[in-house]
Every structure is written in structure tokens, then in C-alpha cells.
Amino acid sequence: MREFAILPDEAYGVVTENRALLQRLLAMNIETEKPRMAPSAIAEMVLSFFSGLCIERNLKSSKASSTRKIENFMTALRRL
């Protein structure tokens, strides 16, 4: 993502539009669970978590570690 700033404007636009769409779709799915917290806020947290998880996987973190983090994150999300 550090190279994101040097992308051509068109590529930058495609990435940001797709991320915004993904966030809206996540929020719609989350909304069906009737959370106490705003679905859009939860969707932001989900996207941030998985962005970080992708970075860790590229750093060769173990699959067991990733699985544990996902399970812990999902447990926390279910409480929202």
C-alpha cells in the first residue's frame, strides 16, 4: 500500500471505489444481524482487520496464528 500514492489517478479511483463498494456490501450483510453498533462502523473495523491480516500473512505469519486472530476477532464482533 505504500505505493498507493503513486498510482495513476484512474487506478487510484478504481481501488478506492471498489473498497467503498466492499464496505457498503459488508455493512448490508452486517445489518441483517441487527448489531447494537452501527453496521458501517463494524464494516470499517472488518476491513481494517483484514488489511492488517493480509500484511501479516505476507510477512509469513503462521496459518495457526492467523486462524486464532480471526476466531478472536469474530468473537469480539459478535458482541457488538
mmCIF file of C-alpha atoms in Angstrom:
data_model
loop_
_atom_site.group_PDB
_atom_site.id
_atom_site.type_symbol
_atom_site.label_atom_id
_atom_site.label_comp_id
_atom_site.label_asym_id
_atom_site.label_seq_id
_atom_site.Cartn_x
_atom_site.Cartn_y
_atom_site.Cartn_z
ATOM 1 C CA MET A 1 0.000 0.000 0.000
ATOM 2 C CA ARG A 2 2.939 2.352 0.314
ATOM 3 C CA GLU A 3 2.930 2.632 -3.483
ATOM 4 C CA PHE A 4 -0.752 3.554 -3.459
ATOM 5 C CA ALA A 5 0.070 7.272 -3.506
ATOM 6 C CA ILE A 6 1.995 6.965 -6.771
ATOM 7 C CA LEU A 7 -0.687 5.117 -8.711
ATOM 8 C CA PRO A 8 -2.201 6.886 -11.700
ATOM 9 C CA ASP A 9 -5.418 8.719 -10.822
ATOM 10 C CA GLU A 10 -7.540 6.181 -12.704
ATOM 11 C CA ALA A 11 -6.063 3.212 -10.813
ATOM 12 C CA TYR A 12 -6.388 5.076 -7.516
ATOM 13 C CA GLY A 13 -10.053 5.721 -8.321
ATOM 14 C CA VAL A 14 -10.748 2.074 -9.151
ATOM 15 C CA VAL A 15 -9.193 0.875 -5.892
ATOM 16 C CA THR A 16 -10.991 3.417 -3.713
ATOM 17 C CA GLU A 17 -14.344 2.834 -5.453
ATOM 18 C CA ASN A 18 -14.063 -0.933 -5.042
ATOM 19 C CA ARG A 19 -13.107 -0.583 -1.382
ATOM 20 C CA ALA A 20 -16.095 1.714 -0.777
ATOM 21 C CA LEU A 21 -18.381 -0.793 -2.508
ATOM 22 C CA LEU A 22 -16.969 -3.626 -0.423
ATOM 23 C CA GLN A 23 -17.555 -1.611 2.735
ATOM 24 C CA ARG A 24 -21.181 -0.905 1.771
ATOM 25 C CA LEU A 25 -21.810 -4.579 0.969
ATOM 26 C CA LEU A 26 -20.257 -5.658 4.264
ATOM 27 C CA ALA A 27 -22.410 -3.145 6.129
ATOM 28 C CA MET A 28 -25.525 -4.507 4.431
ATOM 29 C CA ASN A 29 -24.632 -8.056 5.481
ATOM 30 C CA ILE A 30 -23.769 -6.964 8.995
ATOM 31 C CA GLU A 31 -27.050 -5.061 9.274
ATOM 32 C CA THR A 32 -29.016 -8.302 8.874
ATOM 33 C CA GLU A 33 -27.568 -9.471 12.201
ATOM 34 C CA LYS A 34 -29.096 -6.449 13.978
ATOM 35 C CA PRO A 35 -25.937 -5.359 15.818
ATOM 36 C CA ARG A 36 -26.066 -2.779 18.590
ATOM 37 C CA MET A 37 -23.277 -0.811 16.889
ATOM 38 C CA ALA A 38 -23.639 0.946 13.529
ATOM 39 C CA PRO A 39 -23.110 -1.599 10.714
ATOM 40 C CA SER A 40 -20.936 0.879 8.785
ATOM 41 C CA ALA A 41 -18.595 1.221 11.786
ATOM 42 C CA ILE A 42 -18.311 -2.552 12.102
ATOM 43 C CA ALA A 43 -17.628 -2.818 8.361
ATOM 44 C CA GLU A 44 -14.761 -0.315 8.757
ATOM 45 C CA MET A 45 -13.286 -2.445 11.539
ATOM 46 C CA VAL A 46 -13.609 -5.609 9.445
ATOM 47 C CA LEU A 47 -11.809 -4.029 6.503
ATOM 48 C CA SER A 48 -9.045 -2.674 8.739
ATOM 49 C CA PHE A 49 -8.607 -6.047 10.443
ATOM 50 C CA PHE A 50 -8.344 -7.960 7.192
ATOM 51 C CA SER A 51 -5.962 -5.401 5.676
ATOM 52 C CA GLY A 52 -3.680 -5.939 8.647
ATOM 53 C CA LEU A 53 -4.103 -9.700 8.443
ATOM 54 C CA CYS A 54 -3.066 -9.628 4.776
ATOM 55 C CA ILE A 55 0.083 -7.727 5.685
ATOM 56 C CA GLU A 56 0.914 -10.270 8.392
ATOM 57 C CA ARG A 57 0.369 -13.183 6.014
ATOM 58 C CA ASN A 58 2.767 -11.553 3.549
ATOM 59 C CA LEU A 59 5.285 -11.454 6.399
ATOM 60 C CA LYS A 60 4.908 -15.237 6.614
ATOM 61 C CA SER A 61 2.989 -15.436 9.887
ATOM 62 C CA SER A 62 1.737 -18.934 10.634
ATOM 63 C CA LYS A 63 -1.636 -20.153 9.500
ATOM 64 C CA ALA A 64 -2.432 -21.150 13.089
ATOM 65 C CA SER A 65 -1.709 -17.604 14.241
ATOM 66 C CA SER A 66 -3.978 -16.158 11.548
ATOM 67 C CA THR A 67 -6.747 -18.618 12.395
ATOM 68 C CA ARG A 68 -6.537 -17.728 16.086
ATOM 69 C CA LYS A 69 -6.673 -13.997 15.307
ATOM 70 C CA ILE A 70 -9.691 -14.449 13.040
ATOM 71 C CA GLU A 71 -11.517 -16.522 15.655
ATOM 72 C CA ASN A 72 -10.790 -13.929 18.359
ATOM 73 C CA PHE A 73 -11.894 -11.096 16.097
ATOM 74 C CA MET A 74 -15.127 -12.865 15.184
ATOM 75 C CA THR A 75 -15.847 -13.472 18.875
ATOM 76 C CA ALA A 76 -15.391 -9.772 19.574
ATOM 77 C CA LEU A 77 -17.560 -8.765 16.612
ATOM 78 C CA ARG A 78 -20.426 -10.977 17.730
ATOM 79 C CA ARG A 79 -20.565 -8.963 20.952
ATOM 80 C CA LEU A 80 -21.167 -5.710 19.085
#
